[in-house]
Amino acid sequence: MHSHENTSRLMPDVAAQAQPHLRGALDWVGMDGIEVPVRFDAGDGEVQRASAQVGAFVNLVQPDKRGIHMSRLYLLVDHHLGAQPLSAAVLEGLLRAFLESHGELSDRARLSIRFDALVRRSALRSAHSGWRSYPVSVEASLGPEGFRLELGTEVVYSSTCPASAALSRQLIQEQFARDFDAAGPVDHAAVLAWLGSERGIVATPHAQRSVARLLVRLKEGVPFDLMATLDRVEHALGTPVQTAVKREDEQAFALANGGNLMFCEDAARRIQLALDADERLADFHVRVEHQESLHPHDAVAYASKGVAGGFGSP
């Protein structure tokens, strides 16, 4: 009679066999791209279910051991991540389970999770709203130095070039000087009509879709709140891309662009100031990319909190 236990005992486990000619400790061993559902509260109290790609890793400190137990990592990911919404406690518990499942083989564990979170955004002026999809990355690690958690996302916004705006205003001034005699009286109605015509705007500044890529390190005990970070950054920039847009919303967006002229350096500093005032964050890293409409290369700026040994350290 063959029991399940007897069958398992007869199965070979070549990963446990030592290879004297191939020795050495390994930094990380595991799997990437594990497909699992995750539950995530973006900060509005609504728990969403999202399709995620997960990376699960441990180090291999025993140089004479051939491999780790990848199936154990997979089963632990499947068990922990689908059971309850993502939180620091859930992730730390999963990493501890990784290490417990590997005994003397490992003393460090790492986890990465990538998915998209949907957030409802209101229109600028009209009563409409729509969905914005924000990419989310979660990086968690556990080792002798303790537990570390980082959250990444992106904000897409419009940036209007200040130099281009100044050059456009100069051309409009010159056109006004040609169309209206400086020596004669200026008729209010004529000027008003001129401003509403194509001759009144002979040049427009160039604007471009821009991306701010954010990576924040949360302080110990701080809960996830993606929307708080998004709101803070989008408010600082003033021109996040919109969802539902009626004419009154488009006009309000044009006004926002005119009131928020910025180089990539300006945008990076705006975000830096906004995140520096967030007491939930231990550190942050920002990459601002203005995908230029004037030329084929992009304008890029980086910023960080400036913590010693942190993201901005050389």
mmCIF file of C-alpha atoms in Angstrom:
data_model
loop_
_atom_site.group_PDB
_atom_site.id
_atom_site.type_symbol
_atom_site.label_atom_id
_atom_site.label_comp_id
_atom_site.label_asym_id
_atom_site.label_seq_id
_atom_site.Cartn_x
_atom_site.Cartn_y
_atom_site.Cartn_z
ATOM 1 C CA MET A 1 0.000 0.000 0.000
ATOM 2 C CA HIS A 2 1.357 3.415 -1.025
ATOM 3 C CA SER A 3 0.497 6.428 1.097
ATOM 4 C CA HIS A 4 1.078 10.044 0.098
ATOM 5 C CA GLU A 5 3.834 10.191 2.707
ATOM 6 C CA ASN A 6 5.607 7.160 1.233
ATOM 7 C CA THR A 7 5.356 8.568 -2.309
ATOM 8 C CA SER A 8 6.805 11.916 -1.222
ATOM 9 C CA ARG A 9 9.658 10.184 0.586
ATOM 10 C CA LEU A 10 10.638 8.321 -2.569
ATOM 11 C CA MET A 11 10.818 11.475 -4.692
ATOM 12 C CA PRO A 12 14.345 12.738 -5.350
ATOM 13 C CA ASP A 13 15.314 16.219 -4.157
ATOM 14 C CA VAL A 14 18.364 17.185 -6.160
ATOM 15 C CA ALA A 15 18.272 20.754 -4.800
ATOM 16 C CA ALA A 16 19.326 19.405 -1.398
ATOM 17 C CA GLN A 17 22.377 17.674 -2.820
ATOM 18 C CA ALA A 18 25.695 19.451 -2.354
ATOM 19 C CA GLN A 19 27.975 20.198 -5.304
ATOM 20 C CA PRO A 20 31.540 20.538 -3.963
ATOM 21 C CA HIS A 21 32.802 22.031 -7.246
ATOM 22 C CA LEU A 22 30.138 24.808 -7.146
ATOM 23 C CA ARG A 23 30.235 26.566 -3.790
ATOM 24 C CA GLY A 24 29.316 30.125 -2.867
ATOM 25 C CA ALA A 25 26.759 32.250 -1.059
ATOM 26 C CA LEU A 26 24.157 33.992 -3.253
ATOM 27 C CA ASP A 27 22.662 37.448 -2.705
ATOM 28 C CA TRP A 28 19.128 36.585 -3.833
ATOM 29 C CA VAL A 29 17.352 33.534 -5.165
ATOM 30 C CA GLY A 30 13.650 33.234 -5.878
ATOM 31 C CA MET A 31 10.969 33.973 -8.435
ATOM 32 C CA ASP A 32 9.758 37.061 -10.269
ATOM 33 C CA GLY A 33 6.519 37.687 -12.125
ATOM 34 C CA ILE A 34 4.335 35.510 -9.878
ATOM 35 C CA GLU A 35 0.724 36.199 -10.895
ATOM 36 C CA VAL A 36 -1.564 36.670 -7.907
ATOM 37 C CA PRO A 37 -4.499 38.887 -6.939
ATOM 38 C CA VAL A 38 -3.939 41.453 -4.213
ATOM 39 C CA ARG A 39 -6.331 43.550 -2.178
ATOM 40 C CA PHE A 40 -5.402 47.194 -1.737
ATOM 41 C CA ASP A 41 -6.951 50.236 -0.072
ATOM 42 C CA ALA A 42 -5.630 53.341 -1.863
ATOM 43 C CA GLY A 43 -6.689 55.487 1.089
ATOM 44 C CA ASP A 44 -10.371 56.080 0.387
ATOM 45 C CA GLY A 45 -11.596 53.113 2.418
ATOM 46 C CA GLU A 46 -12.479 51.105 -0.713
ATOM 47 C CA VAL A 47 -10.588 47.811 -0.890
ATOM 48 C CA GLN A 48 -9.847 46.976 -4.527
ATOM 49 C CA ARG A 49 -8.810 43.644 -5.967
ATOM 50 C CA ALA A 50 -6.001 43.952 -8.514
ATOM 51 C CA SER A 51 -3.953 41.588 -10.628
ATOM 52 C CA ALA A 52 -0.361 41.794 -9.424
ATOM 53 C CA GLN A 53 3.096 40.639 -10.455
ATOM 54 C CA VAL A 54 5.112 39.540 -7.436
ATOM 55 C CA GLY A 55 8.792 38.877 -6.891
ATOM 56 C CA ALA A 56 9.741 36.680 -3.911
ATOM 57 C CA PHE A 57 13.372 36.204 -2.875
ATOM 58 C CA VAL A 58 15.629 35.021 -0.070
ATOM 59 C CA ASN A 59 19.403 34.966 0.094
ATOM 60 C CA LEU A 60 21.365 31.721 0.208
ATOM 61 C CA VAL A 61 24.004 31.953 2.926
ATOM 62 C CA GLN A 62 25.062 28.291 2.967
ATOM 63 C CA PRO A 63 27.700 27.963 0.210
ATOM 64 C CA ASP A 64 27.405 24.169 0.067
ATOM 65 C CA LYS A 65 23.623 24.119 -0.440
ATOM 66 C CA ARG A 66 22.568 23.868 -4.065
ATOM 67 C CA GLY A 67 19.260 25.741 -3.930
ATOM 68 C CA ILE A 68 16.332 27.127 -1.968
ATOM 69 C CA HIS A 69 12.731 25.910 -1.708
ATOM 70 C CA MET A 70 10.972 27.983 -4.353
ATOM 71 C CA SER A 71 7.675 26.168 -4.014
ATOM 72 C CA ARG A 72 7.529 27.226 -0.364
ATOM 73 C CA LEU A 73 7.883 30.873 -1.352
ATOM 74 C CA TYR A 74 5.151 30.537 -3.964
ATOM 75 C CA LEU A 75 2.690 28.906 -1.568
ATOM 76 C CA LEU A 76 3.374 31.507 1.119
ATOM 77 C CA VAL A 77 2.781 34.359 -1.365
ATOM 78 C CA ASP A 78 -0.471 32.774 -2.479
ATOM 79 C CA HIS A 79 -1.654 32.256 1.098
ATOM 80 C CA HIS A 80 -0.755 35.657 2.552
ATOM 81 C CA LEU A 81 -1.435 38.152 -0.236
ATOM 82 C CA GLY A 82 -4.957 37.056 -1.119
ATOM 83 C CA ALA A 83 -6.214 36.795 2.442
ATOM 84 C CA GLN A 84 -6.288 40.451 3.539
ATOM 85 C CA PRO A 85 -5.506 43.946 2.210
ATOM 86 C CA LEU A 86 -1.871 44.897 1.796
ATOM 87 C CA SER A 87 -0.336 46.496 4.862
ATOM 88 C CA ALA A 88 3.057 46.779 6.491
ATOM 89 C CA ALA A 89 2.091 44.089 9.005
ATOM 90 C CA VAL A 90 0.980 41.663 6.278
ATOM 91 C CA LEU A 91 4.183 42.139 4.295
ATOM 92 C CA GLU A 92 6.455 41.834 7.312
ATOM 93 C CA GLY A 93 4.615 38.671 8.346
ATOM 94 C CA LEU A 94 5.071 37.195 4.864
ATOM 95 C CA LEU A 95 8.794 37.951 4.864
ATOM 96 C CA ARG A 96 9.189 36.346 8.279
ATOM 97 C CA ALA A 97 7.402 33.285 6.920
ATOM 98 C CA PHE A 98 9.900 33.209 4.029
ATOM 99 C CA LEU A 99 12.795 33.056 6.479
ATOM 100 C CA GLU A 100 11.119 30.538 8.781
ATOM 101 C CA SER A 101 10.527 28.262 5.798
ATOM 102 C CA HIS A 102 14.229 28.301 4.947
ATOM 103 C CA GLY A 103 15.803 27.632 8.334
ATOM 104 C CA GLU A 104 19.579 27.862 8.148
ATOM 105 C CA LEU A 105 19.616 28.672 4.413
ATOM 106 C CA SER A 106 18.647 32.348 4.567
ATOM 107 C CA ASP A 107 18.762 35.409 6.824
ATOM 108 C CA ARG A 108 17.335 37.981 4.413
ATOM 109 C CA ALA A 109 14.062 38.117 2.474
ATOM 110 C CA ARG A 110 12.747 40.491 -0.170
ATOM 111 C CA LEU A 111 9.366 41.040 -1.803
ATOM 112 C CA SER A 112 8.245 43.213 -4.732
ATOM 113 C CA ILE A 113 4.638 43.761 -5.812
ATOM 114 C CA ARG A 114 3.498 45.616 -8.939
ATOM 115 C CA PHE A 115 -0.087 46.445 -9.887
ATOM 116 C CA ASP A 116 -2.376 49.294 -10.949
ATOM 117 C CA ALA A 117 -4.740 51.089 -8.562
ATOM 118 C CA LEU A 118 -7.859 52.871 -9.829
ATOM 119 C CA VAL A 119 -8.743 56.190 -8.190
ATOM 120 C CA ARG A 120 -11.884 58.223 -8.874
ATOM 121 C CA ARG A 121 -11.064 61.827 -9.788
ATOM 122 C CA SER A 122 -13.525 64.743 -10.028
ATOM 123 C CA ALA A 123 -13.561 67.104 -13.012
ATOM 124 C CA LEU A 124 -12.176 70.611 -12.522
ATOM 125 C CA ARG A 125 -15.463 72.498 -12.985
ATOM 126 C CA SER A 126 -18.274 70.236 -14.148
ATOM 127 C CA ALA A 127 -20.115 67.735 -11.974
ATOM 128 C CA HIS A 128 -18.503 64.773 -13.736
ATOM 129 C CA SER A 129 -15.749 62.429 -12.625
ATOM 130 C CA GLY A 130 -13.716 59.555 -14.028
ATOM 131 C CA TRP A 131 -11.125 56.918 -13.202
ATOM 132 C CA ARG A 132 -7.361 57.339 -13.169
ATOM 133 C CA SER A 133 -5.082 54.325 -13.126
ATOM 134 C CA TYR A 134 -1.926 54.779 -11.061
ATOM 135 C CA PRO A 135 0.899 52.208 -11.214
ATOM 136 C CA VAL A 136 1.891 51.003 -7.756
ATOM 137 C CA SER A 137 5.085 49.239 -6.734
ATOM 138 C CA VAL A 138 5.720 47.917 -3.252
ATOM 139 C CA GLU A 139 9.209 46.885 -2.155
ATOM 140 C CA ALA A 140 9.631 45.223 1.233
ATOM 141 C CA SER A 141 12.695 43.603 2.789
ATOM 142 C CA LEU A 142 13.598 41.957 6.073
ATOM 143 C CA GLY A 143 17.060 41.215 7.413
ATOM 144 C CA PRO A 144 19.338 41.657 10.411
ATOM 145 C CA GLU A 145 18.910 45.439 10.119
ATOM 146 C CA GLY A 146 15.135 45.133 10.387
ATOM 147 C CA PHE A 147 12.086 45.631 8.183
ATOM 148 C CA ARG A 148 12.029 48.194 5.363
ATOM 149 C CA LEU A 149 9.076 49.255 3.221
ATOM 150 C CA GLU A 150 8.968 51.455 0.102
ATOM 151 C CA LEU A 151 6.045 52.538 -2.061
ATOM 152 C CA GLY A 152 6.342 53.750 -5.648
ATOM 153 C CA THR A 153 3.878 55.405 -8.014
ATOM 154 C CA GLU A 154 3.625 57.942 -10.848
ATOM 155 C CA VAL A 155 1.838 61.254 -11.380
ATOM 156 C CA VAL A 156 1.158 62.371 -14.961
ATOM 157 C CA TYR A 157 0.701 66.100 -15.493
ATOM 158 C CA SER A 158 0.950 68.909 -18.036
ATOM 159 C CA SER A 159 3.908 71.284 -18.036
ATOM 160 C CA THR A 160 3.994 74.561 -19.963
ATOM 161 C CA CYS A 161 7.451 75.975 -20.658
ATOM 162 C CA PRO A 162 8.057 79.409 -19.024
ATOM 163 C CA ALA A 163 10.575 80.419 -21.714
ATOM 164 C CA SER A 164 8.171 79.522 -24.495
ATOM 165 C CA ALA A 165 5.407 81.458 -22.724
ATOM 166 C CA ALA A 166 7.603 84.582 -22.526
ATOM 167 C CA LEU A 167 8.539 84.317 -26.201
ATOM 168 C CA SER A 168 4.876 83.870 -27.137
ATOM 169 C CA ARG A 169 3.870 86.946 -25.129
ATOM 170 C CA GLN A 170 6.535 88.971 -26.955
ATOM 171 C CA LEU A 171 5.095 87.979 -30.340
ATOM 172 C CA ILE A 172 1.584 88.875 -29.173
ATOM 173 C CA GLN A 173 2.841 92.282 -28.045
ATOM 174 C CA GLU A 174 4.491 92.857 -31.413
ATOM 175 C CA GLN A 175 1.298 91.866 -33.234
ATOM 176 C CA PHE A 176 -0.689 94.280 -31.050
ATOM 177 C CA ALA A 177 1.748 97.071 -31.903
ATOM 178 C CA ARG A 178 1.254 96.401 -35.606
ATOM 179 C CA ASP A 179 -2.546 96.243 -35.389
ATOM 180 C CA PHE A 180 -3.089 99.280 -33.148
ATOM 181 C CA ASP A 181 -1.631 102.728 -33.755
ATOM 182 C CA ALA A 182 0.274 103.863 -30.681
ATOM 183 C CA ALA A 183 -0.405 107.528 -31.543
ATOM 184 C CA GLY A 184 -4.169 107.117 -31.834
ATOM 185 C CA PRO A 185 -6.900 106.301 -29.317
ATOM 186 C CA VAL A 186 -7.386 102.646 -28.363
ATOM 187 C CA ASP A 187 -10.970 101.497 -28.654
ATOM 188 C CA HIS A 188 -11.979 99.096 -25.859
ATOM 189 C CA ALA A 189 -14.403 97.123 -28.034
ATOM 190 C CA ALA A 190 -11.836 96.782 -30.819
ATOM 191 C CA VAL A 191 -9.183 95.482 -28.427
ATOM 192 C CA LEU A 192 -11.643 93.075 -26.858
ATOM 193 C CA ALA A 193 -12.582 91.710 -30.288
ATOM 194 C CA TRP A 194 -8.887 91.491 -31.250
ATOM 195 C CA LEU A 195 -8.083 89.460 -28.136
ATOM 196 C CA GLY A 196 -10.793 86.994 -29.102
ATOM 197 C CA SER A 197 -9.450 86.534 -32.624
ATOM 198 C CA GLU A 198 -6.580 84.415 -33.957
ATOM 199 C CA ARG A 199 -4.557 87.609 -34.430
ATOM 200 C CA GLY A 200 -4.786 88.138 -30.679
ATOM 201 C CA ILE A 201 -2.934 84.882 -30.050
ATOM 202 C CA VAL A 202 -0.402 84.610 -32.854
ATOM 203 C CA ALA A 203 1.815 82.301 -30.768
ATOM 204 C CA THR A 204 1.200 79.771 -28.031
ATOM 205 C CA PRO A 205 3.735 78.309 -25.591
ATOM 206 C CA HIS A 206 4.561 74.646 -25.940
ATOM 207 C CA ALA A 207 3.340 72.241 -23.278
ATOM 208 C CA GLN A 208 3.952 68.541 -22.850
ATOM 209 C CA ARG A 209 2.721 65.531 -20.978
ATOM 210 C CA SER A 210 5.052 65.029 -18.055
ATOM 211 C CA VAL A 211 5.652 62.267 -15.523
ATOM 212 C CA ALA A 212 6.807 62.407 -11.922
ATOM 213 C CA ARG A 213 8.008 59.006 -10.721
ATOM 214 C CA LEU A 214 7.898 58.775 -6.947
ATOM 215 C CA LEU A 215 9.507 56.383 -4.501
ATOM 216 C CA VAL A 216 8.759 56.955 -0.824
ATOM 217 C CA ARG A 217 10.047 55.148 2.244
ATOM 218 C CA LEU A 218 7.432 54.989 4.981
ATOM 219 C CA LYS A 219 8.243 55.478 8.629
ATOM 220 C CA GLU A 220 7.708 52.504 10.919
ATOM 221 C CA GLY A 221 4.051 51.988 11.783
ATOM 222 C CA VAL A 222 2.737 54.312 9.060
ATOM 223 C CA PRO A 223 -0.182 52.780 7.102
ATOM 224 C CA PHE A 224 -0.447 52.799 3.314
ATOM 225 C CA ASP A 225 -2.181 55.919 1.991
ATOM 226 C CA LEU A 226 -1.527 56.216 -1.722
ATOM 227 C CA MET A 227 -4.155 58.918 -2.219
ATOM 228 C CA ALA A 228 -2.589 61.188 0.403
ATOM 229 C CA THR A 229 0.697 61.124 -1.521
ATOM 230 C CA LEU A 230 -1.013 61.567 -4.897
ATOM 231 C CA ASP A 231 -3.145 64.466 -3.650
ATOM 232 C CA ARG A 232 -0.142 66.205 -2.127
ATOM 233 C CA VAL A 233 1.937 65.939 -5.314
ATOM 234 C CA GLU A 234 -0.878 66.777 -7.747
ATOM 235 C CA HIS A 235 -1.847 69.826 -5.696
ATOM 236 C CA ALA A 236 1.777 70.998 -5.700
ATOM 237 C CA LEU A 237 2.018 70.671 -9.484
ATOM 238 C CA GLY A 238 -1.396 72.174 -10.204
ATOM 239 C CA THR A 239 -1.882 70.505 -13.596
ATOM 240 C CA PRO A 240 -2.488 66.743 -13.227
ATOM 241 C CA VAL A 241 -4.075 65.123 -16.281
ATOM 242 C CA GLN A 242 -7.863 64.913 -16.204
ATOM 243 C CA THR A 243 -10.507 62.247 -16.736
ATOM 244 C CA ALA A 244 -13.986 63.512 -17.695
ATOM 245 C CA VAL A 245 -13.601 66.824 -19.538
ATOM 246 C CA LYS A 246 -16.355 69.186 -20.676
ATOM 247 C CA ARG A 247 -15.595 72.594 -22.208
ATOM 248 C CA GLU A 248 -15.665 74.305 -18.825
ATOM 249 C CA ASP A 249 -13.162 71.739 -17.526
ATOM 250 C CA GLU A 250 -10.865 72.230 -20.510
ATOM 251 C CA GLN A 251 -10.969 75.987 -20.009
ATOM 252 C CA ALA A 252 -10.137 75.562 -16.323
ATOM 253 C CA PHE A 253 -7.237 73.294 -17.304
ATOM 254 C CA ALA A 254 -5.901 75.931 -19.700
ATOM 255 C CA LEU A 255 -6.105 78.489 -16.881
ATOM 256 C CA ALA A 256 -4.235 76.094 -14.552
ATOM 257 C CA ASN A 257 -1.473 75.649 -17.134
ATOM 258 C CA GLY A 258 -1.140 79.397 -17.527
ATOM 259 C CA GLY A 259 -0.849 79.793 -13.757
ATOM 260 C CA ASN A 260 1.671 76.963 -13.354
ATOM 261 C CA LEU A 261 4.422 77.585 -15.882
ATOM 262 C CA MET A 262 7.342 75.329 -14.973
ATOM 263 C CA PHE A 263 10.631 73.895 -16.072
ATOM 264 C CA CYS A 264 11.449 70.371 -14.931
ATOM 265 C CA GLU A 265 13.555 71.938 -12.150
ATOM 266 C CA ASP A 266 10.515 73.871 -10.910
ATOM 267 C CA ALA A 267 8.366 70.746 -10.904
ATOM 268 C CA ALA A 268 10.993 68.711 -9.033
ATOM 269 C CA ARG A 269 11.332 71.410 -6.369
ATOM 270 C CA ARG A 270 7.553 71.711 -5.973
ATOM 271 C CA ILE A 271 7.297 67.988 -5.335
ATOM 272 C CA GLN A 272 10.342 68.034 -3.068
ATOM 273 C CA LEU A 273 8.778 70.717 -0.859
ATOM 274 C CA ALA A 274 5.435 68.903 -0.776
ATOM 275 C CA LEU A 275 6.904 65.539 0.215
ATOM 276 C CA ASP A 276 9.391 67.062 2.647
ATOM 277 C CA ALA A 277 6.402 68.395 4.612
ATOM 278 C CA ASP A 278 4.859 64.904 4.826
ATOM 279 C CA GLU A 279 5.700 63.579 8.291
ATOM 280 C CA ARG A 280 4.742 60.023 7.265
ATOM 281 C CA LEU A 281 7.821 59.715 5.063
ATOM 282 C CA ALA A 282 11.309 58.755 6.203
ATOM 283 C CA ASP A 283 12.781 59.399 2.746
ATOM 284 C CA PHE A 284 11.751 59.907 -0.875
ATOM 285 C CA HIS A 285 13.163 59.956 -4.385
ATOM 286 C CA VAL A 286 11.616 61.856 -7.301
ATOM 287 C CA ARG A 287 12.353 61.649 -11.017
ATOM 288 C CA VAL A 288 10.624 64.331 -13.103
ATOM 289 C CA GLU A 289 10.450 63.818 -16.859
ATOM 290 C CA HIS A 290 9.100 66.485 -19.225
ATOM 291 C CA GLN A 291 8.473 64.686 -22.510
ATOM 292 C CA GLU A 292 9.277 67.670 -24.692
ATOM 293 C CA SER A 293 7.158 68.727 -27.657
ATOM 294 C CA LEU A 294 9.872 71.120 -28.896
ATOM 295 C CA HIS A 295 12.596 68.510 -29.445
ATOM 296 C CA PRO A 296 12.852 64.689 -29.378
ATOM 297 C CA HIS A 297 14.795 64.422 -26.108
ATOM 298 C CA ASP A 298 13.290 64.873 -22.649
ATOM 299 C CA ALA A 299 14.098 67.277 -19.827
ATOM 300 C CA VAL A 300 14.747 65.413 -16.568
ATOM 301 C CA ALA A 301 15.366 66.392 -12.939
ATOM 302 C CA TYR A 302 15.891 64.360 -9.758
ATOM 303 C CA ALA A 303 15.196 65.284 -6.144
ATOM 304 C CA SER A 304 15.257 63.575 -2.754
ATOM 305 C CA LYS A 305 14.724 64.335 0.908
ATOM 306 C CA GLY A 306 18.458 64.576 1.517
ATOM 307 C CA VAL A 307 18.684 61.993 4.295
ATOM 308 C CA ALA A 308 22.216 60.834 5.119
ATOM 309 C CA GLY A 309 22.660 57.413 3.546
ATOM 310 C CA GLY A 310 19.275 57.717 1.840
ATOM 311 C CA PHE A 311 18.039 57.845 -1.732
ATOM 312 C CA GLY A 312 19.952 61.007 -2.598
ATOM 313 C CA SER A 313 23.314 59.882 -1.244
ATOM 314 C CA PRO A 314 26.157 59.523 -3.766
#
